GROMACS .gro file of C-alpha atoms in nm:
model
  246
    1GLY     CA    1  -4.899   7.920  -7.175
    2PHE     CA    2  -4.642   7.816  -6.913
    3LEU     CA    3  -4.364   7.581  -7.027
    4PHE     CA    4  -4.081   7.421  -6.829
    5LYS     CA    5  -3.845   7.257  -7.074
    6GLY     CA    6  -3.750   6.966  -6.850
    7GLU     CA    7  -3.484   6.819  -6.622
    8GLN     CA    8  -3.376   6.509  -6.435
    9HIS     CA    9  -3.206   6.493  -6.097
   10SER     CA   10  -3.127   6.258  -5.810
   11MET     CA   11  -3.422   6.359  -5.588
   12PHE     CA   12  -3.791   6.279  -5.577
   13GLU     CA   13  -4.014   6.565  -5.690
   14LEU     CA   14  -4.378   6.620  -5.601
   15THR     CA   15  -4.604   6.843  -5.810
   16TYR     CA   16  -4.949   6.941  -5.681
   17VAL     CA   17  -5.195   7.143  -5.893
   18ASP     CA   18  -5.391   7.395  -5.687
   19ARG     CA   19  -5.570   7.564  -5.976
   20GLY     CA   20  -5.618   7.496  -6.348
   21SER     CA   21  -5.450   7.200  -6.516
   22LEU     CA   22  -5.091   7.111  -6.597
   23HIS     CA   23  -4.948   6.872  -6.857
   24CYS     CA   24  -4.661   6.658  -6.726
   25VAL     CA   25  -4.445   6.445  -6.952
   26VAL     CA   26  -4.232   6.186  -6.771
   27ASP     CA   27  -4.013   5.945  -6.963
   28GLY     CA   28  -4.216   6.031  -7.276
   29ASN     CA   29  -4.552   5.952  -7.118
   30GLY     CA   30  -4.796   6.246  -7.108
   31VAL     CA   31  -5.028   6.299  -6.810
   32GLU     CA   32  -5.263   6.593  -6.742
   33LEU     CA   33  -5.295   6.690  -6.376
   34HIS     CA   34  -5.611   6.872  -6.273
   35GLN     CA   35  -5.693   7.080  -5.969
   36GLY     CA   36  -5.652   6.876  -5.650
   37GLN     CA   37  -5.420   6.616  -5.805
   38LEU     CA   38  -5.054   6.544  -5.743
   39MET     CA   39  -4.784   6.332  -5.901
   40VAL     CA   40  -4.437   6.228  -5.784
   41PHE     CA   41  -4.140   6.196  -6.020
   42GLY     CA   42  -3.875   5.945  -5.915
   43PRO     CA   43  -3.498   6.000  -5.902
   44GLN     CA   44  -3.344   6.035  -6.250
   45GLN     CA   45  -3.687   6.039  -6.419
   46TRP     CA   46  -3.669   6.301  -6.693
   47HIS     CA   47  -3.980   6.522  -6.682
   48MET     CA   48  -4.115   6.844  -6.828
   49GLN     CA   49  -4.432   7.046  -6.771
   50TYR     CA   50  -4.648   7.286  -6.970
   51THR     CA   51  -4.997   7.433  -6.987
   52ASP     CA   52  -5.222   7.490  -7.285
   53LEU     CA   53  -5.180   7.834  -7.441
   54ASP     CA   54  -5.507   7.964  -7.294
   55MET     CA   55  -5.456   7.806  -6.950
   56THR     CA   56  -5.305   7.943  -6.631
   57ALA     CA   57  -5.203   7.692  -6.367
   58ARG     CA   58  -5.104   7.740  -6.004
   59PHE     CA   59  -4.900   7.454  -5.865
   60LEU     CA   60  -4.659   7.359  -5.588
   61THR     CA   61  -4.334   7.169  -5.638
   62VAL     CA   62  -4.144   6.999  -5.356
   63SER     CA   63  -3.811   6.819  -5.410
   64PHE     CA   64  -3.695   6.574  -5.147
   65ASP     CA   65  -3.479   6.272  -5.069
   66LEU     CA   66  -3.656   5.962  -4.941
   67GLU     CA   67  -3.538   5.629  -4.806
   68SER     CA   68  -3.843   5.418  -4.727
   69GLU     CA   69  -3.997   5.086  -4.817
   70PHE     CA   70  -4.292   5.267  -4.979
   71ALA     CA   71  -4.076   5.497  -5.197
   72ALA     CA   72  -4.107   5.272  -5.504
   73ARG     CA   73  -4.488   5.304  -5.492
   74LEU     CA   74  -4.487   5.681  -5.544
   75PRO     CA   75  -4.371   5.744  -5.905
   76ASP     CA   76  -4.585   5.694  -6.218
   77ARG     CA   77  -4.916   5.749  -6.041
   78VAL     CA   78  -5.167   6.032  -6.016
   79PHE     CA   79  -5.307   6.089  -5.667
   80ASP     CA   80  -5.625   6.279  -5.577
   81LEU     CA   81  -5.617   6.475  -5.253
   82SER     CA   82  -5.939   6.336  -5.114
   83SER     CA   83  -5.942   6.463  -4.756
   84ALA     CA   84  -5.925   6.794  -4.570
   85ALA     CA   85  -5.632   6.659  -4.369
   86GLU     CA   86  -5.419   6.612  -4.684
   87ALA     CA   87  -5.497   6.964  -4.804
   88ALA     CA   88  -5.408   7.095  -4.458
   89GLN     CA   89  -5.072   6.916  -4.468
   90LEU     CA   90  -4.990   7.087  -4.796
   91ARG     CA   91  -5.090   7.425  -4.654
   92GLN     CA   92  -4.867   7.366  -4.354
   93ILE     CA   93  -4.571   7.284  -4.582
   94VAL     CA   94  -4.621   7.614  -4.766
   95ARG     CA   95  -4.668   7.805  -4.440
   96GLU     CA   96  -4.349   7.665  -4.288
   97SER     CA   97  -4.150   7.737  -4.605
   98GLU     CA   98  -4.262   8.101  -4.592
   99ASN     CA   99  -4.183   8.145  -4.222
  100MET     CA  100  -3.858   7.958  -4.182
  101ASP     CA  101  -3.722   7.924  -3.830
  102ALA     CA  102  -3.510   7.668  -3.648
  103TYR     CA  103  -3.795   7.414  -3.647
  104SER     CA  104  -3.943   7.464  -3.996
  105GLY     CA  105  -3.728   7.207  -4.175
  106ASP     CA  106  -3.834   6.931  -3.936
  107PHE     CA  107  -4.199   7.036  -3.959
  108ILE     CA  108  -4.185   7.035  -4.341
  109ARG     CA  109  -4.036   6.685  -4.347
  110SER     CA  110  -4.299   6.562  -4.102
  111TYR     CA  111  -4.594   6.711  -4.292
  112LEU     CA  112  -4.455   6.579  -4.621
  113LYS     CA  113  -4.419   6.225  -4.487
  114LEU     CA  114  -4.773   6.237  -4.345
  115LEU     CA  115  -4.905   6.358  -4.680
  116LEU     CA  116  -4.731   6.083  -4.878
  117LEU     CA  117  -4.842   5.810  -4.639
  118SER     CA  118  -5.197   5.944  -4.644
  119VAL     CA  119  -5.235   5.948  -5.023
  120LEU     CA  120  -5.084   5.600  -5.050
  121ARG     CA  121  -5.328   5.467  -4.790
  122ASP     CA  122  -5.626   5.637  -4.962
  123THR     CA  123  -5.545   5.497  -5.305
  124GLY     CA  124  -5.443   5.152  -5.183
  125SER     CA  125  -5.170   4.927  -5.309
  126GLU     CA  126  -5.386   4.789  -5.591
  127LYS     CA  127  -5.438   5.121  -5.771
  128LYS     CA  128  -5.318   5.100  -6.128
  129ARG     CA  129  -4.995   5.274  -6.205
  130LEU     CA  130  -4.945   5.479  -6.519
  131LYS     CA  131  -4.822   5.200  -6.741
  132THR     CA  132  -4.838   5.210  -7.116
  133PRO     CA  133  -4.872   4.908  -7.346
  134VAL     CA  134  -4.545   4.758  -7.466
  135ALA     CA  135  -4.621   4.883  -7.818
  136LEU     CA  136  -4.612   5.243  -7.690
  137ASN     CA  137  -4.283   5.217  -7.501
  138HIS     CA  138  -4.083   5.292  -7.814
  139GLU     CA  139  -4.302   5.593  -7.895
  140ASN     CA  140  -4.258   5.727  -7.542
  141GLU     CA  141  -3.884   5.692  -7.577
  142ILE     CA  142  -3.889   5.891  -7.903
  143VAL     CA  143  -4.094   6.172  -7.744
  144SER     CA  144  -3.866   6.177  -7.439
  145ARG     CA  145  -3.550   6.191  -7.653
  146THR     CA  146  -3.702   6.473  -7.858
  147LEU     CA  147  -3.792   6.682  -7.552
  148GLN     CA  148  -3.446   6.633  -7.407
  149TYR     CA  149  -3.277   6.718  -7.737
  150VAL     CA  150  -3.473   7.043  -7.773
  151ALA     CA  151  -3.400   7.136  -7.408
  152ASP     CA  152  -3.026   7.070  -7.452
  153HIS     CA  153  -3.001   7.251  -7.790
  154VAL     CA  154  -3.238   7.544  -7.740
  155CYS     CA  155  -2.974   7.788  -7.870
  156ASP     CA  156  -2.912   7.588  -8.189
  157LYS     CA  157  -3.096   7.628  -8.516
  158LEU     CA  158  -3.389   7.390  -8.473
  159SER     CA  159  -3.665   7.268  -8.702
  160VAL     CA  160  -3.891   6.965  -8.707
  161GLU     CA  161  -3.675   6.814  -8.980
  162ILE     CA  162  -3.350   6.869  -8.788
  163VAL     CA  163  -3.487   6.733  -8.460
  164SER     CA  164  -3.658   6.432  -8.619
  165ARG     CA  165  -3.333   6.342  -8.795
  166GLU     CA  166  -3.144   6.361  -8.465
  167VAL     CA  167  -3.387   6.123  -8.290
  168GLY     CA  168  -3.401   5.886  -8.588
  169VAL     CA  169  -3.759   5.919  -8.717
  170SER     CA  170  -3.934   6.097  -9.003
  171ALA     CA  171  -4.076   6.446  -8.952
  172SER     CA  172  -4.428   6.320  -9.022
  173HIS     CA  173  -4.396   6.039  -8.766
  174LEU     CA  174  -4.263   6.279  -8.501
  175THR     CA  175  -4.550   6.519  -8.571
  176ALA     CA  176  -4.805   6.240  -8.531
  177LEU     CA  177  -4.648   6.130  -8.200
  178PHE     CA  178  -4.651   6.483  -8.060
  179HIS     CA  179  -5.013   6.540  -8.154
  180ARG     CA  180  -5.113   6.209  -8.000
  181GLN     CA  181  -4.917   6.236  -7.675
  182MET     CA  182  -4.883   6.611  -7.613
  183ASN     CA  183  -5.164   6.776  -7.810
  184ILE     CA  184  -4.909   7.009  -7.968
  185SER     CA  185  -4.700   7.002  -8.285
  186PRO     CA  186  -4.321   6.964  -8.254
  187GLY     CA  187  -4.279   7.293  -8.439
  188GLU     CA  188  -4.496   7.478  -8.188
  189TYR     CA  189  -4.313   7.307  -7.904
  190ILE     CA  190  -3.975   7.425  -8.037
  191ARG     CA  191  -4.108   7.783  -8.067
  192ARG     CA  192  -4.240   7.777  -7.711
  193VAL     CA  193  -3.913   7.645  -7.565
  194LYS     CA  194  -3.711   7.913  -7.745
  195LEU     CA  195  -3.947   8.190  -7.634
  196GLU     CA  196  -3.943   8.071  -7.272
  197GLU     CA  197  -3.563   8.073  -7.289
  198SER     CA  198  -3.573   8.428  -7.427
  199LYS     CA  199  -3.777   8.537  -7.123
  200ARG     CA  200  -3.513   8.389  -6.896
  201LEU     CA  201  -3.238   8.575  -7.082
  202ILE     CA  202  -3.433   8.901  -7.063
  203ARG     CA  203  -3.474   8.855  -6.687
  204GLU     CA  204  -3.098   8.798  -6.652
  205GLY     CA  205  -3.040   9.136  -6.814
  206THR     CA  206  -2.692   9.060  -6.950
  207MET     CA  207  -2.781   9.078  -7.322
  208ASN     CA  208  -2.977   9.319  -7.539
  209PHE     CA  209  -3.261   9.198  -7.763
  210SER     CA  210  -3.041   9.167  -8.074
  211GLN     CA  211  -2.795   8.949  -7.883
  212ILE     CA  212  -3.078   8.733  -7.745
  213ALA     CA  213  -3.222   8.686  -8.094
  214ALA     CA  214  -2.878   8.585  -8.223
  215GLN     CA  215  -2.814   8.358  -7.923
  216LEU     CA  216  -3.135   8.165  -7.993
  217ASN     CA  217  -3.071   8.149  -8.368
  218TYR     CA  218  -3.362   8.364  -8.485
  219SER     CA  219  -3.313   8.484  -8.842
  220THR     CA  220  -3.369   8.850  -8.744
  221ILE     CA  221  -3.457   9.049  -8.433
  222HIS     CA  222  -3.786   9.139  -8.604
  223HIS     CA  223  -3.873   8.769  -8.638
  224PHE     CA  224  -3.793   8.718  -8.269
  225SER     CA  225  -3.997   9.023  -8.158
  226ARG     CA  226  -4.298   8.921  -8.371
  227GLN     CA  227  -4.303   8.565  -8.231
  228PHE     CA  228  -4.257   8.697  -7.875
  229LYS     CA  229  -4.552   8.935  -7.908
  230ASP     CA  230  -4.771   8.670  -8.073
  231LYS     CA  231  -4.702   8.430  -7.783
  232PHE     CA  232  -4.704   8.662  -7.480
  233GLY     CA  233  -4.916   8.957  -7.596
  234MET     CA  234  -4.636   9.209  -7.542
  235SER     CA  235  -4.309   9.299  -7.706
  236PRO     CA  236  -3.971   9.200  -7.554
  237SER     CA  237  -3.916   9.563  -7.444
  238GLU     CA  238  -4.261   9.575  -7.280
  239TYR     CA  239  -4.183   9.250  -7.100
  240ALA     CA  240  -3.848   9.387  -6.981
  241LYS     CA  241  -4.024   9.697  -6.841
  242SER     CA  242  -4.290   9.485  -6.669
  243ILE     CA  243  -4.034   9.283  -6.473
  244GLN     CA  244  -3.841   9.598  -6.374
  245SER     CA  245  -4.155   9.734  -6.210
  246GLU     CA  246  -4.220   9.419  -6.004
   0.00000   0.00000   0.00000
Protein backbone atom coordinates (compact mmCIF):
# COMPACT_ATOMS: atom_id res chain seq x y z
CA GLY A 1 0.00 0.00 0.00
CA PHE A 2 2.98 2.37 -0.33
CA LEU A 3 2.37 5.67 -2.14
CA PHE A 4 4.79 8.47 -3.01
CA LYS A 5 2.78 11.40 -4.30
CA GLY A 6 5.36 12.59 -6.80
CA GLU A 7 8.04 15.17 -7.56
CA GLN A 8 10.30 16.57 -10.24
CA HIS A 9 13.85 17.83 -9.84
CA SER A 10 16.99 18.68 -11.79
CA MET A 11 18.76 15.33 -11.25
CA PHE A 12 18.53 11.88 -12.77
CA GLU A 13 16.90 9.31 -10.49
CA LEU A 14 17.33 5.54 -10.63
CA THR A 15 14.80 3.19 -9.03
CA TYR A 16 15.61 -0.52 -8.68
CA VAL A 17 13.05 -3.03 -7.34
CA ASP A 18 14.65 -5.68 -5.14
CA ARG A 19 11.43 -7.38 -4.04
CA GLY A 20 7.76 -7.24 -5.04
CA SER A 21 6.55 -4.82 -7.71
CA LEU A 22 6.23 -1.06 -7.91
CA HIS A 23 4.04 1.12 -10.13
CA CYS A 24 5.85 4.16 -11.56
CA VAL A 25 4.04 6.95 -13.35
CA VAL A 26 6.30 9.29 -15.34
CA ASP A 27 4.86 12.13 -17.38
CA GLY A 28 1.46 10.39 -17.16
CA ASN A 29 2.71 7.07 -18.50
CA GLY A 30 2.28 4.12 -16.11
CA VAL A 31 4.92 1.37 -15.86
CA GLU A 32 5.07 -1.56 -13.42
CA LEU A 33 8.57 -2.52 -12.29
CA HIS A 34 9.06 -6.08 -11.08
CA GLN A 35 11.80 -7.66 -9.01
CA GLY A 36 15.18 -7.28 -10.71
CA GLN A 37 14.15 -4.33 -12.89
CA LEU A 38 15.23 -0.70 -12.82
CA MET A 39 14.16 2.53 -14.45
CA VAL A 40 15.80 5.96 -14.69
CA PHE A 41 13.83 9.21 -14.56
CA GLY A 42 15.39 12.14 -16.41
CA PRO A 43 15.89 15.69 -15.12
CA GLN A 44 12.59 17.56 -14.70
CA GLN A 45 10.52 14.43 -15.46
CA TRP A 46 7.60 14.45 -13.04
CA HIS A 47 7.16 10.98 -11.50
CA MET A 48 5.28 9.25 -8.72
CA GLN A 49 5.30 5.71 -7.34
CA TYR A 50 2.88 3.39 -5.56
CA THR A 51 2.19 -0.26 -4.83
CA ASP A 52 -1.06 -2.18 -4.92
CA LEU A 53 -2.87 -2.23 -1.57
CA ASP A 54 -1.90 -5.85 -0.86
CA MET A 55 1.70 -5.49 -2.08
CA THR A 56 4.91 -4.69 -0.23
CA ALA A 57 7.86 -3.55 -2.31
CA ARG A 58 11.52 -3.15 -1.40
CA PHE A 59 13.38 -0.79 -3.69
CA LEU A 60 16.47 1.38 -3.96
CA THR A 61 16.52 4.98 -5.19
CA VAL A 62 19.68 6.79 -6.29
CA SER A 63 19.67 10.44 -7.42
CA PHE A 64 22.63 11.71 -9.41
CA ASP A 65 23.91 14.28 -11.88
CA LEU A 66 25.26 12.99 -15.17
CA GLU A 67 27.02 14.60 -18.10
CA SER A 68 27.65 11.94 -20.72
CA GLU A 69 26.89 11.19 -24.34
CA PHE A 70 24.79 8.18 -23.27
CA ALA A 71 22.67 10.12 -20.73
CA ALA A 72 19.80 10.64 -23.19
CA ARG A 73 19.46 6.86 -23.63
CA LEU A 74 18.61 6.21 -19.99
CA PRO A 75 15.11 7.68 -19.37
CA ASP A 76 11.82 6.10 -20.50
CA ARG A 77 13.15 2.54 -20.50
CA VAL A 78 12.86 -0.48 -18.22
CA PHE A 79 16.10 -2.40 -17.72
CA ASP A 80 16.47 -5.96 -16.45
CA LEU A 81 19.51 -6.67 -14.30
CA SER A 82 20.65 -9.72 -16.21
CA SER A 83 24.07 -10.45 -14.74
CA ALA A 84 25.64 -11.16 -11.35
CA ALA A 85 28.08 -8.30 -11.95
CA GLU A 86 25.24 -5.74 -12.19
CA ALA A 87 23.65 -7.01 -8.99
CA ALA A 88 27.06 -6.85 -7.29
CA GLN A 89 27.50 -3.22 -8.38
CA LEU A 90 24.19 -2.33 -6.76
CA ARG A 91 25.18 -4.13 -3.56
CA GLN A 92 28.45 -2.23 -3.50
CA ILE A 93 26.61 1.10 -3.85
CA VAL A 94 24.43 0.21 -0.85
CA ARG A 95 27.43 -1.02 1.14
CA GLU A 96 29.42 2.15 0.51
CA SER A 97 26.44 4.36 1.41
CA GLU A 98 26.12 2.56 4.75
CA ASN A 99 29.82 2.77 5.58
CA MET A 100 30.76 6.24 4.43
CA ASP A 101 34.42 7.18 4.60
CA ALA A 102 36.69 9.50 2.65
CA TYR A 103 36.60 7.21 -0.41
CA SER A 104 32.94 6.12 -0.44
CA GLY A 105 31.65 8.93 -2.65
CA ASP A 106 34.14 8.12 -5.40
CA PHE A 107 33.40 4.40 -5.12
CA ILE A 108 29.64 5.02 -5.35
CA ARG A 109 30.06 7.15 -8.48
CA SER A 110 32.30 4.52 -10.05
CA TYR A 111 29.96 1.60 -9.31
CA LEU A 112 26.98 3.63 -10.54
CA LYS A 113 28.65 4.48 -13.83
CA LEU A 114 29.65 0.83 -14.33
CA LEU A 115 26.09 -0.26 -13.64
CA LEU A 116 24.56 2.22 -16.11
CA LEU A 117 27.05 1.35 -18.84
CA SER A 118 26.48 -2.35 -18.25
CA VAL A 119 22.68 -2.25 -18.54
CA LEU A 120 22.90 -0.08 -21.66
CA ARG A 121 25.32 -2.53 -23.27
CA ASP A 122 23.13 -5.53 -22.32
CA THR A 123 19.95 -4.04 -23.75
CA GLY A 124 21.59 -2.54 -26.83
CA SER A 125 20.84 0.71 -28.58
CA GLU A 126 17.94 -0.77 -30.54
CA LYS A 127 15.80 -1.68 -27.52
CA LYS A 128 12.42 -0.02 -27.72
CA ARG A 129 11.86 2.89 -25.41
CA LEU A 130 8.62 3.38 -23.52
CA LYS A 131 6.82 5.40 -26.14
CA THR A 132 3.08 5.70 -26.33
CA PRO A 133 1.04 6.25 -29.50
CA VAL A 134 0.35 9.86 -30.39
CA ALA A 135 -3.33 9.33 -29.55
CA LEU A 136 -2.38 8.57 -25.92
CA ASN A 137 -0.11 11.58 -25.39
CA HIS A 138 -3.06 13.79 -24.47
CA GLU A 139 -4.37 11.18 -22.02
CA ASN A 140 -0.95 10.90 -20.38
CA GLU A 141 -0.84 14.66 -20.00
CA ILE A 142 -4.25 14.64 -18.28
CA VAL A 143 -3.16 11.91 -15.84
CA SER A 144 0.10 13.73 -15.13
CA ARG A 145 -1.67 17.05 -14.50
CA THR A 146 -4.12 15.28 -12.19
CA LEU A 147 -1.38 13.62 -10.13
CA GLN A 148 0.49 16.90 -9.81
CA TYR A 149 -2.66 18.81 -8.86
CA VAL A 150 -3.53 16.32 -6.10
CA ALA A 151 0.08 16.39 -4.80
CA ASP A 152 0.12 20.20 -4.73
CA HIS A 153 -3.36 20.54 -3.13
CA VAL A 154 -3.39 17.61 -0.71
CA CYS A 155 -4.60 19.88 2.12
CA ASP A 156 -7.51 21.26 0.08
CA LYS A 157 -10.99 19.82 -0.11
CA LEU A 158 -10.67 17.37 -3.00
CA SER A 159 -13.14 15.20 -4.89
CA VAL A 160 -13.17 13.59 -8.31
CA GLU A 161 -15.50 16.33 -9.54
CA ILE A 162 -13.28 19.14 -8.22
CA VAL A 163 -10.07 17.65 -9.61
CA SER A 164 -11.56 16.77 -13.00
CA ARG A 165 -12.86 20.33 -13.34
CA GLU A 166 -9.39 21.71 -12.56
CA VAL A 167 -7.73 19.58 -15.26
CA GLY A 168 -10.48 20.27 -17.80
CA VAL A 169 -12.19 16.89 -18.28
CA SER A 170 -15.37 15.21 -17.08
CA ALA A 171 -15.34 13.10 -13.92
CA SER A 172 -16.32 10.00 -15.91
CA HIS A 173 -13.50 10.52 -18.42
CA LEU A 174 -10.93 11.02 -15.63
CA THR A 175 -12.17 7.86 -13.90
CA ALA A 176 -11.81 5.86 -17.12
CA LEU A 177 -8.26 7.18 -17.67
CA PHE A 178 -7.19 6.29 -14.13
CA HIS A 179 -8.58 2.78 -14.36
CA ARG A 180 -6.87 2.24 -17.70
CA GLN A 181 -3.46 3.69 -16.83
CA MET A 182 -3.15 3.22 -13.05
CA ASN A 183 -5.55 0.42 -12.13
CA ILE A 184 -7.04 2.66 -9.44
CA SER A 185 -9.94 5.11 -9.30
CA PRO A 186 -9.17 8.83 -8.90
CA GLY A 187 -11.26 8.85 -5.71
CA GLU A 188 -9.17 6.06 -4.17
CA TYR A 189 -6.00 7.81 -5.29
CA ILE A 190 -7.05 11.04 -3.55
CA ARG A 191 -7.81 9.09 -0.34
CA ARG A 192 -4.44 7.37 -0.42
CA VAL A 193 -2.51 10.62 -0.96
CA LYS A 194 -4.30 12.30 1.95
CA LEU A 195 -3.71 9.33 4.26
CA GLU A 196 -0.02 9.14 3.34
CA GLU A 197 0.24 12.85 4.11
CA SER A 198 -1.46 12.25 7.47
CA LYS A 199 1.22 9.67 8.31
CA ARG A 200 3.89 12.24 7.55
CA LEU A 201 2.20 14.79 9.80
CA ILE A 202 1.88 12.25 12.61
CA ARG A 203 5.59 11.45 12.32
CA GLU A 204 6.42 15.18 12.54
CA GLY A 205 4.57 15.30 15.86
CA THR A 206 3.69 19.01 15.72
CA MET A 207 -0.12 18.59 15.47
CA ASN A 208 -2.70 16.50 17.29
CA PHE A 209 -5.13 14.25 15.40
CA SER A 210 -7.92 16.84 15.33
CA GLN A 211 -5.56 19.41 13.82
CA ILE A 212 -4.32 16.90 11.23
CA ALA A 213 -7.89 16.03 10.25
CA ALA A 214 -8.69 19.73 9.87
CA GLN A 215 -5.45 20.41 7.97
CA LEU A 216 -6.33 17.74 5.40
CA ASN A 217 -9.96 18.87 5.12
CA TYR A 218 -11.64 15.78 6.57
CA SER A 219 -15.23 16.48 7.61
CA THR A 220 -14.64 15.11 11.14
CA ILE A 221 -11.84 13.48 13.10
CA HIS A 222 -13.99 10.32 13.21
CA HIS A 223 -14.09 10.22 9.40
CA PHE A 224 -10.30 10.63 9.31
CA SER A 225 -9.71 7.92 11.94
CA ARG A 226 -12.06 5.46 10.20
CA GLN A 227 -10.36 5.91 6.81
CA PHE A 228 -6.91 5.66 8.42
CA LYS A 229 -7.77 2.37 10.14
CA ASP A 230 -9.41 0.95 7.00
CA LYS A 231 -6.25 1.72 4.99
CA PHE A 232 -3.47 0.87 7.45
CA GLY A 233 -5.11 -1.61 9.83
CA MET A 234 -4.49 0.56 12.89
CA SER A 235 -5.83 3.79 14.32
CA PRO A 236 -3.85 7.06 14.13
CA SER A 237 -3.03 6.77 17.86
CA GLU A 238 -1.80 3.18 17.39
CA TYR A 239 0.36 4.33 14.49
CA ALA A 240 1.79 7.17 16.58
CA LYS A 241 2.70 4.69 19.35
CA SER A 242 4.29 2.29 16.85
CA ILE A 243 6.70 4.92 15.52
CA GLN A 244 7.61 6.06 19.05
CA SER A 245 8.76 2.53 19.86
CA GLU A 246 11.01 2.24 16.79
